[in-house]
Tab-separated table of C-alpha atoms in Angstrom:
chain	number	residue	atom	x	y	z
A	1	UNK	CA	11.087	-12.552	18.392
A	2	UNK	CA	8.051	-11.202	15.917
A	3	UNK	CA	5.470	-12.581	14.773
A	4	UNK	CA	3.314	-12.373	11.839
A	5	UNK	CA	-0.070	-13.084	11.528
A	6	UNK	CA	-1.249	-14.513	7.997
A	7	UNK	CA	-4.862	-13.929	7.264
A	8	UNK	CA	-6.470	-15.441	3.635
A	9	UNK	CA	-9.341	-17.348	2.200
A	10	UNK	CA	-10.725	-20.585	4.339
A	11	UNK	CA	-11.540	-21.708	1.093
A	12	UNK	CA	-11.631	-21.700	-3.408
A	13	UNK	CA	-7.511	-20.787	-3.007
A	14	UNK	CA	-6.154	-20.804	-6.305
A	15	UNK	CA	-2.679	-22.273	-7.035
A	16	UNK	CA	-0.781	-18.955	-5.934
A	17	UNK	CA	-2.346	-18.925	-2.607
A	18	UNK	CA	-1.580	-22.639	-2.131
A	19	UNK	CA	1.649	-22.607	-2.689
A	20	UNK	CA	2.310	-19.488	-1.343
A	21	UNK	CA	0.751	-21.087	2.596
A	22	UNK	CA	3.173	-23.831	2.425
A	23	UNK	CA	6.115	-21.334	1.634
A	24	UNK	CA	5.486	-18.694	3.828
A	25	UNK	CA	4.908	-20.820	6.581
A	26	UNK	CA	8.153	-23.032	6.150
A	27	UNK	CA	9.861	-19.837	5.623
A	28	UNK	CA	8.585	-17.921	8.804
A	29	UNK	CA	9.877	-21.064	10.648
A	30	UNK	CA	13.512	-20.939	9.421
A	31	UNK	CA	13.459	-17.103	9.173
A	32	UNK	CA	12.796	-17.246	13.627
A	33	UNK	CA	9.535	-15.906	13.209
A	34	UNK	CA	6.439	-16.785	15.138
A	35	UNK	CA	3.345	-17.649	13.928
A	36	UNK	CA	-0.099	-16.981	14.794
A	37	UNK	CA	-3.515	-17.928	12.755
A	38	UNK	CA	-7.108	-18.676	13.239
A	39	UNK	CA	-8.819	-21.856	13.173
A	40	UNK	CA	-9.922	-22.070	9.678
A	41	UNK	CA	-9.469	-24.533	7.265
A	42	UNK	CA	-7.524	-23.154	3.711
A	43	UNK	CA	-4.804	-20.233	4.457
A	44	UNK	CA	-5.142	-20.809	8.319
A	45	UNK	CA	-4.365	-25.108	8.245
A	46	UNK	CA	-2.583	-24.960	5.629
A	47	UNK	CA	0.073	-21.906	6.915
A	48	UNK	CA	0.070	-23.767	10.243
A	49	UNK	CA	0.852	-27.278	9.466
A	50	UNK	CA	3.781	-25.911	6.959
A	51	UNK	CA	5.053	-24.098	9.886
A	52	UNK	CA	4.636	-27.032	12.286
A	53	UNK	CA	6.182	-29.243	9.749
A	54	UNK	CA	9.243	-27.230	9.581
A	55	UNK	CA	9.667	-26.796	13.703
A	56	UNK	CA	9.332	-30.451	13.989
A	57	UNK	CA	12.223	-31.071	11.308
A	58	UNK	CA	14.422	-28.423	13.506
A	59	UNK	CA	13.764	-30.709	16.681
A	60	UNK	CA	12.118	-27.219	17.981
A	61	UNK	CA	8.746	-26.802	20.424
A	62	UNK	CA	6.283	-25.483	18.620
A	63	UNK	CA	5.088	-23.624	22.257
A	64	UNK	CA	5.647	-19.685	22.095
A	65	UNK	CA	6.094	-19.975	18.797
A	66	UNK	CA	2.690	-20.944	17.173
A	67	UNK	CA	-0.332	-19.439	18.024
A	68	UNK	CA	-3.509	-20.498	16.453
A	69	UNK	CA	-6.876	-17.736	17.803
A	70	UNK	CA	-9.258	-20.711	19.000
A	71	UNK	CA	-12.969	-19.934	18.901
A	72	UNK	CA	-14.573	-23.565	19.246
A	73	UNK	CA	-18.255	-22.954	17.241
A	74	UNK	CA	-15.639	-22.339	13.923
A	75	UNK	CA	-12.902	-24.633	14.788
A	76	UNK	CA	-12.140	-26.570	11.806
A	77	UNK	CA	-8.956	-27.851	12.322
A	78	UNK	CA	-7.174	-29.070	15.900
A	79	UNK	CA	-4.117	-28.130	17.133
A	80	UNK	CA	-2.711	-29.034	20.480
A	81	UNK	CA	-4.942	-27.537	23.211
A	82	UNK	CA	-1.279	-25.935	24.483
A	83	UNK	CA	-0.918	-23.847	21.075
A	84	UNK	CA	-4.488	-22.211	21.749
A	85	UNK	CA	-5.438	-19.043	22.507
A	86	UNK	CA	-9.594	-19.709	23.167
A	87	UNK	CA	-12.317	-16.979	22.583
A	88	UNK	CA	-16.055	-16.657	22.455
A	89	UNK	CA	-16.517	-14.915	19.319
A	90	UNK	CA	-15.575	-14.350	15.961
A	91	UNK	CA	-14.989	-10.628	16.588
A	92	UNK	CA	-12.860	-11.726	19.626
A	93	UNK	CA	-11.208	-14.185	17.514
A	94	UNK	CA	-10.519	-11.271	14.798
A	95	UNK	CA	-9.380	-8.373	17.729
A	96	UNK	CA	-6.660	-11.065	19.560
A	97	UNK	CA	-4.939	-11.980	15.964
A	98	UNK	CA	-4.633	-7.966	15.063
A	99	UNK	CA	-3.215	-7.539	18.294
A	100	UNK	CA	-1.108	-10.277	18.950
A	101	UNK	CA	0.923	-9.477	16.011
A	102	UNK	CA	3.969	-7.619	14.566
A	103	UNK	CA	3.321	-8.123	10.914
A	104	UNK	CA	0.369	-9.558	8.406
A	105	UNK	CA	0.588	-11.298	5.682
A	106	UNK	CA	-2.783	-11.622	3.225
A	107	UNK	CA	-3.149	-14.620	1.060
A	108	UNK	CA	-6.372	-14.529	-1.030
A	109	UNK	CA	-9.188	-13.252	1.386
A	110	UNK	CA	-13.126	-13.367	1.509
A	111	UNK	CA	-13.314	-9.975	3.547
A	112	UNK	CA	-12.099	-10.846	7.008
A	113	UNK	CA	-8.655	-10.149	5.568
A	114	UNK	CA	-9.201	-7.066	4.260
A	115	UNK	CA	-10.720	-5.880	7.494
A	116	UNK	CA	-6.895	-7.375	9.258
A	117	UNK	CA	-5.232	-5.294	6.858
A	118	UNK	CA	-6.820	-1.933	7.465
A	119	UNK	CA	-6.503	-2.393	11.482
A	120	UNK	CA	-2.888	-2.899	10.875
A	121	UNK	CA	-2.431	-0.021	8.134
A	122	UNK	CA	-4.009	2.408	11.068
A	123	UNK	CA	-1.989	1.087	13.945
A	124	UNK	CA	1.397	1.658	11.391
A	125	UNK	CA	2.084	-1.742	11.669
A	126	UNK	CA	3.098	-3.306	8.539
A	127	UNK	CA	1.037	-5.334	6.224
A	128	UNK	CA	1.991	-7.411	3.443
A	129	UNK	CA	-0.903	-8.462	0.623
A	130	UNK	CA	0.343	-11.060	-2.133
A	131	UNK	CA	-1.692	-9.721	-4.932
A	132	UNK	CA	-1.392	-12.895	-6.930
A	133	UNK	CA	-3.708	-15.053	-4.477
A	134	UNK	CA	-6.452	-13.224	-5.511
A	135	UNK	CA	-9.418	-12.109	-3.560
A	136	UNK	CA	-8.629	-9.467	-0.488
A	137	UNK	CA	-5.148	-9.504	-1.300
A	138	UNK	CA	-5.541	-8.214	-4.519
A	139	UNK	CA	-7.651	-5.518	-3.376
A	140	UNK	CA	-5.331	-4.450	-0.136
A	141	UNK	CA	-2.048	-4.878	-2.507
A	142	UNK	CA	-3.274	-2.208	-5.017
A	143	UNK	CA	-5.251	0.470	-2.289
A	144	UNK	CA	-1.791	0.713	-0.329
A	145	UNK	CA	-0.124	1.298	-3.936
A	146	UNK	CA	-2.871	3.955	-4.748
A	147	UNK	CA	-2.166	5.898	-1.236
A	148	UNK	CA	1.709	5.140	-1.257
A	149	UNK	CA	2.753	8.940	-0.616
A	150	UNK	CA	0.294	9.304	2.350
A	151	UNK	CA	0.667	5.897	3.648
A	152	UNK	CA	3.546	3.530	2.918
A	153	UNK	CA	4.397	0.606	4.343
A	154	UNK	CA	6.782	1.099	7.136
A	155	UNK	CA	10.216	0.548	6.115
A	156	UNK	CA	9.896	-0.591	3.169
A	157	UNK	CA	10.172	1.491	-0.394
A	158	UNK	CA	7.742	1.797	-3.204
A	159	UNK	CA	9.448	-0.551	-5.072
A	160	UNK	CA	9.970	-3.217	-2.561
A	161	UNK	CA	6.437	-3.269	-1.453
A	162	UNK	CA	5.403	-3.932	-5.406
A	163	UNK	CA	8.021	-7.043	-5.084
A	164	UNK	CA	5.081	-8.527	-3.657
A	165	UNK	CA	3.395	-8.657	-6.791
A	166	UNK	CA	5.774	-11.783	-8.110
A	167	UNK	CA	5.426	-15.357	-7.760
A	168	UNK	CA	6.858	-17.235	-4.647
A	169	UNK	CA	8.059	-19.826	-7.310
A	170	UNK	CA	11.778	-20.324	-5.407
A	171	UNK	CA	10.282	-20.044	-1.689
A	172	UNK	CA	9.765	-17.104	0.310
A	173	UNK	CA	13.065	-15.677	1.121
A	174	UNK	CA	12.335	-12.518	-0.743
A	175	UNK	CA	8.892	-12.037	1.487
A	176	UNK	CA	11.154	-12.937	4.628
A	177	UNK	CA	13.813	-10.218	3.452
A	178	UNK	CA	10.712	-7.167	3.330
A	179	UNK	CA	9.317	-8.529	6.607
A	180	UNK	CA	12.801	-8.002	8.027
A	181	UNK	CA	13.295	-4.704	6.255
A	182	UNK	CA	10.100	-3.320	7.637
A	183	UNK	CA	10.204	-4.641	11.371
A	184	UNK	CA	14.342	-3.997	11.943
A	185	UNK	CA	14.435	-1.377	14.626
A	186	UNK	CA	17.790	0.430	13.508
A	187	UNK	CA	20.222	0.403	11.323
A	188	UNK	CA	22.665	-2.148	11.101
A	189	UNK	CA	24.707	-2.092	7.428
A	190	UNK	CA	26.793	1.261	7.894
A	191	UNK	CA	28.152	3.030	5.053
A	192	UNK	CA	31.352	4.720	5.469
A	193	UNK	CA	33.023	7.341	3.368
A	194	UNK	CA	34.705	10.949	2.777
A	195	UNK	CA	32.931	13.772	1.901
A	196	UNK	CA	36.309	15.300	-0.353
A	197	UNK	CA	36.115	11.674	-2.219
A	198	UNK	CA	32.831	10.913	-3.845
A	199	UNK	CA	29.935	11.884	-1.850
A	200	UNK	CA	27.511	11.070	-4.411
A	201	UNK	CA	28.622	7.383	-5.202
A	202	UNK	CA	27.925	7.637	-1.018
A	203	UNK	CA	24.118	8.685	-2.059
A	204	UNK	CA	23.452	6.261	-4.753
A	205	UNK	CA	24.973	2.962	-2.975
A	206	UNK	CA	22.815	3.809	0.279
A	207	UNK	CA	19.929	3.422	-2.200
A	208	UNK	CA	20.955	0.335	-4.079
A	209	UNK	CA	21.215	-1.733	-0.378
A	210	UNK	CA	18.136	0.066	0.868
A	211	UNK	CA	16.135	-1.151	-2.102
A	212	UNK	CA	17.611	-5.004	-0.706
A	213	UNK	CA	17.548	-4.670	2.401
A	214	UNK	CA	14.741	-1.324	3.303
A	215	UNK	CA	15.766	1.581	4.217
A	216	UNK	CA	15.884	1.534	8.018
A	217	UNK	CA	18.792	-1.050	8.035
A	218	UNK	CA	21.009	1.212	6.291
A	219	UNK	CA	22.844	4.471	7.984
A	220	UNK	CA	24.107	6.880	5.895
A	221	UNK	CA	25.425	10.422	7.931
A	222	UNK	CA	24.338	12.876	5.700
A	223	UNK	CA	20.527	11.864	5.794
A	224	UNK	CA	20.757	10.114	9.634
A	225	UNK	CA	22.513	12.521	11.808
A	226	UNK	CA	19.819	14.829	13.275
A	227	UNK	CA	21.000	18.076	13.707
A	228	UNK	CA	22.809	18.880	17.046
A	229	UNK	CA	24.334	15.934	17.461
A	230	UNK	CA	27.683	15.236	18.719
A	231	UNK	CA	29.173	12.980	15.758
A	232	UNK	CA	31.989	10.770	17.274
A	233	UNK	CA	29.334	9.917	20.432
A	234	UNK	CA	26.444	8.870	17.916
A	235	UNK	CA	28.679	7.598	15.504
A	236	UNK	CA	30.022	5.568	17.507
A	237	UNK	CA	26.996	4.333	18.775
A	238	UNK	CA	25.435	3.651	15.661
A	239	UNK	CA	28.486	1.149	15.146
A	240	UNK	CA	27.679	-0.701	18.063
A	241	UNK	CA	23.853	-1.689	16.490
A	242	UNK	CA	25.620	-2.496	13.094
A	243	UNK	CA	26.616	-5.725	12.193
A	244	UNK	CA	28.512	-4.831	8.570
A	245	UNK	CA	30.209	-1.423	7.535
A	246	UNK	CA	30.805	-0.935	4.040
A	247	UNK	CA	33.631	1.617	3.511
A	248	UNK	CA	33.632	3.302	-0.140
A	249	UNK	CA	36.690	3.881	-1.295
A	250	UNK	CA	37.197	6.788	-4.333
A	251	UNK	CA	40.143	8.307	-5.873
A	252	UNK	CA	40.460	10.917	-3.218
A	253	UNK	CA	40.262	8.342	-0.364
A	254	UNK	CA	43.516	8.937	0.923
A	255	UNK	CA	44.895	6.167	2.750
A	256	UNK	CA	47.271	8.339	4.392
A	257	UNK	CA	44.686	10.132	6.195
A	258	UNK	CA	44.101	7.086	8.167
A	259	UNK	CA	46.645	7.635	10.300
A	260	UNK	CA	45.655	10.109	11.400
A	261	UNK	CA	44.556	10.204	15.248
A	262	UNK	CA	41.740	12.421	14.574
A	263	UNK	CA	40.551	10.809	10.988
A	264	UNK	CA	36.856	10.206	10.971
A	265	UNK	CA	37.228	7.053	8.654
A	266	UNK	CA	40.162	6.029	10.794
A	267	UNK	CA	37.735	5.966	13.622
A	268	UNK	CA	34.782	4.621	12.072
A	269	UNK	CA	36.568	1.865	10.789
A	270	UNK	CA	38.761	0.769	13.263
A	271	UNK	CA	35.527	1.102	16.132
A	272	UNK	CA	33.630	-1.473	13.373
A	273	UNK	CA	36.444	-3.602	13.754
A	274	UNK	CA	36.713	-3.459	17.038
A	275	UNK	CA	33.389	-4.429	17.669
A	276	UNK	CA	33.471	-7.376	15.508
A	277	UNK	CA	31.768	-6.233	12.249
A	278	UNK	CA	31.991	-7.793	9.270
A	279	UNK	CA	33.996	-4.640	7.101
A	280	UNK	CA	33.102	-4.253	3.369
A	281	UNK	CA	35.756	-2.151	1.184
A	282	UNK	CA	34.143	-1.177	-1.941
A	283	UNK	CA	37.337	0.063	-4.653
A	284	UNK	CA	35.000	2.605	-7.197
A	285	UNK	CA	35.905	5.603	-9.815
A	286	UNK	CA	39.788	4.122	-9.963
A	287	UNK	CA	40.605	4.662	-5.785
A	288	UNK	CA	42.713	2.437	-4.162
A	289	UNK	CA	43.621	0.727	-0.764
């Protein structure tokens, strides 16, 4: 199970950054995620208790799940003594968040948070700055823009990262969706089709459901297989990770070929099948079934 840490102003939030604690931390408790704050008042209480609030409404312990970085001279809002991770200094307080966590999210931010952000942009971990709440988020949301080529966010493209930059008006379910997208260790939506049939359409669907759901959730041979390879072996094995195959299905498909004993599609459908995925045909250019 990840966790995320969220880092932000302890106080002044503006409307964005207030709304955006009570989603986020709702959301990271319905999304499975664990939390983990300091002890501040603002972005830390308010993330917290949103997240406590919706454990509590699931009937689920809030132990191993929440984690709030406890340094007593600063404490400014309790939290049972079980949820607590004590130190005996701010900079203590700052090192166990960074490195206690999977993700960050910055809301707002006096200059702690921007110091969270670059820890986690140099450990390749991934960090995500809602520009909108003003303050340190702001700042970190348009450097990582600005230095894109050299250092994007992990897993995520260009143009999901600047996703950020819209209003969590309906909840946080698109935030949820990057943080996935950028913390899913393999691929699991595999896209299946022939090379005689429309290779291309191949190309540009792998990049319409990467820009959804990021890049490393989607396999696509031509740009996965690393050379020297056997195919059927890691094929096959890439089928066992995936949870949904999506077979494309042109005018030159062939439906014939499937029966075929040594078809590729014959075997890379019928293994998804066989191992429970869901399977997604996808009719395009006139083919058919």
């Amino acid at each position: 199970m990840k966790t995320s840490l969220v880092a932000g102003s302890a106080r002044d939030l503006n409307e964005h950054a207030i709304m955006a604690t009570r989603q986020i931390g709702s959301a990271l408790a319905n999304y499975g995620m664990n939390l983990i704050t300091g002890c501040w008042r603002g972005v830390d209480q308010e993330t917290a208790n949103a997240f406590l609030r919706a454990l509590d409404s699931q009937g689920v312990d809030p132990a191993g799940r929440y984690f709030q970085v406890h340094y007593a001279e600063h404490s400014q809002f309790p939290v049972d003594p079980a949820l607590r991770i004590e130190v005996d200094s701010d900079e203590a307080s700052y090192h166990e968040s960074v490195n206690r966590c999977d993700s960050a999210i910055i809301v707002g931010g006096l200059g702690g948070a921007k110091k969270v952000a670059f820890e986690m942009i140099t450990t390749n971990r991934p960090v995500f700055p809602l520009p909108l709440t003003g303050g340190d988020a702001t700042d970190v949301y348009g450097d990582i823009l600005r230095s894109w080529e050299e250092n994007p966010v992990t897993g995520l493209t260009r143009s999901q990262f600047m996703q950020l930059s819209l209003p969590l008006n309906h909840g946080a379910n698109r935030l949820m969706r990057l943080i996935s997208a950028s913390l899913s260790p393999q691929s699991d939506i595999f896209i299946s089709y022939r090379r005689s049939d429309i290779p291309g359409a191949a190309g540009r669907l792998a990049h319409e459901v990467s820009e959804h759901f990021g890049p490393r959730r989607v396999f696509l041979d031509e740009k996965d297989i690393s050379g020297g390879a056997e195919f059927a072996a890691y094929i096959g094995s890439v089928i066992e990770r995936a949870r949904v195959l999506i077979c494309l299905i042109g005018p030159r498909w062939n439906v014939e070929r499937c029966h075929e004993e040594n078809d590729y599609v014959r075997f890379e459908v019928g293994r998804a099948i066989r191992e429970g995925l869901t399977v997604i045909p996808v009719v395009a250019y006139g083919g058919q079934l």
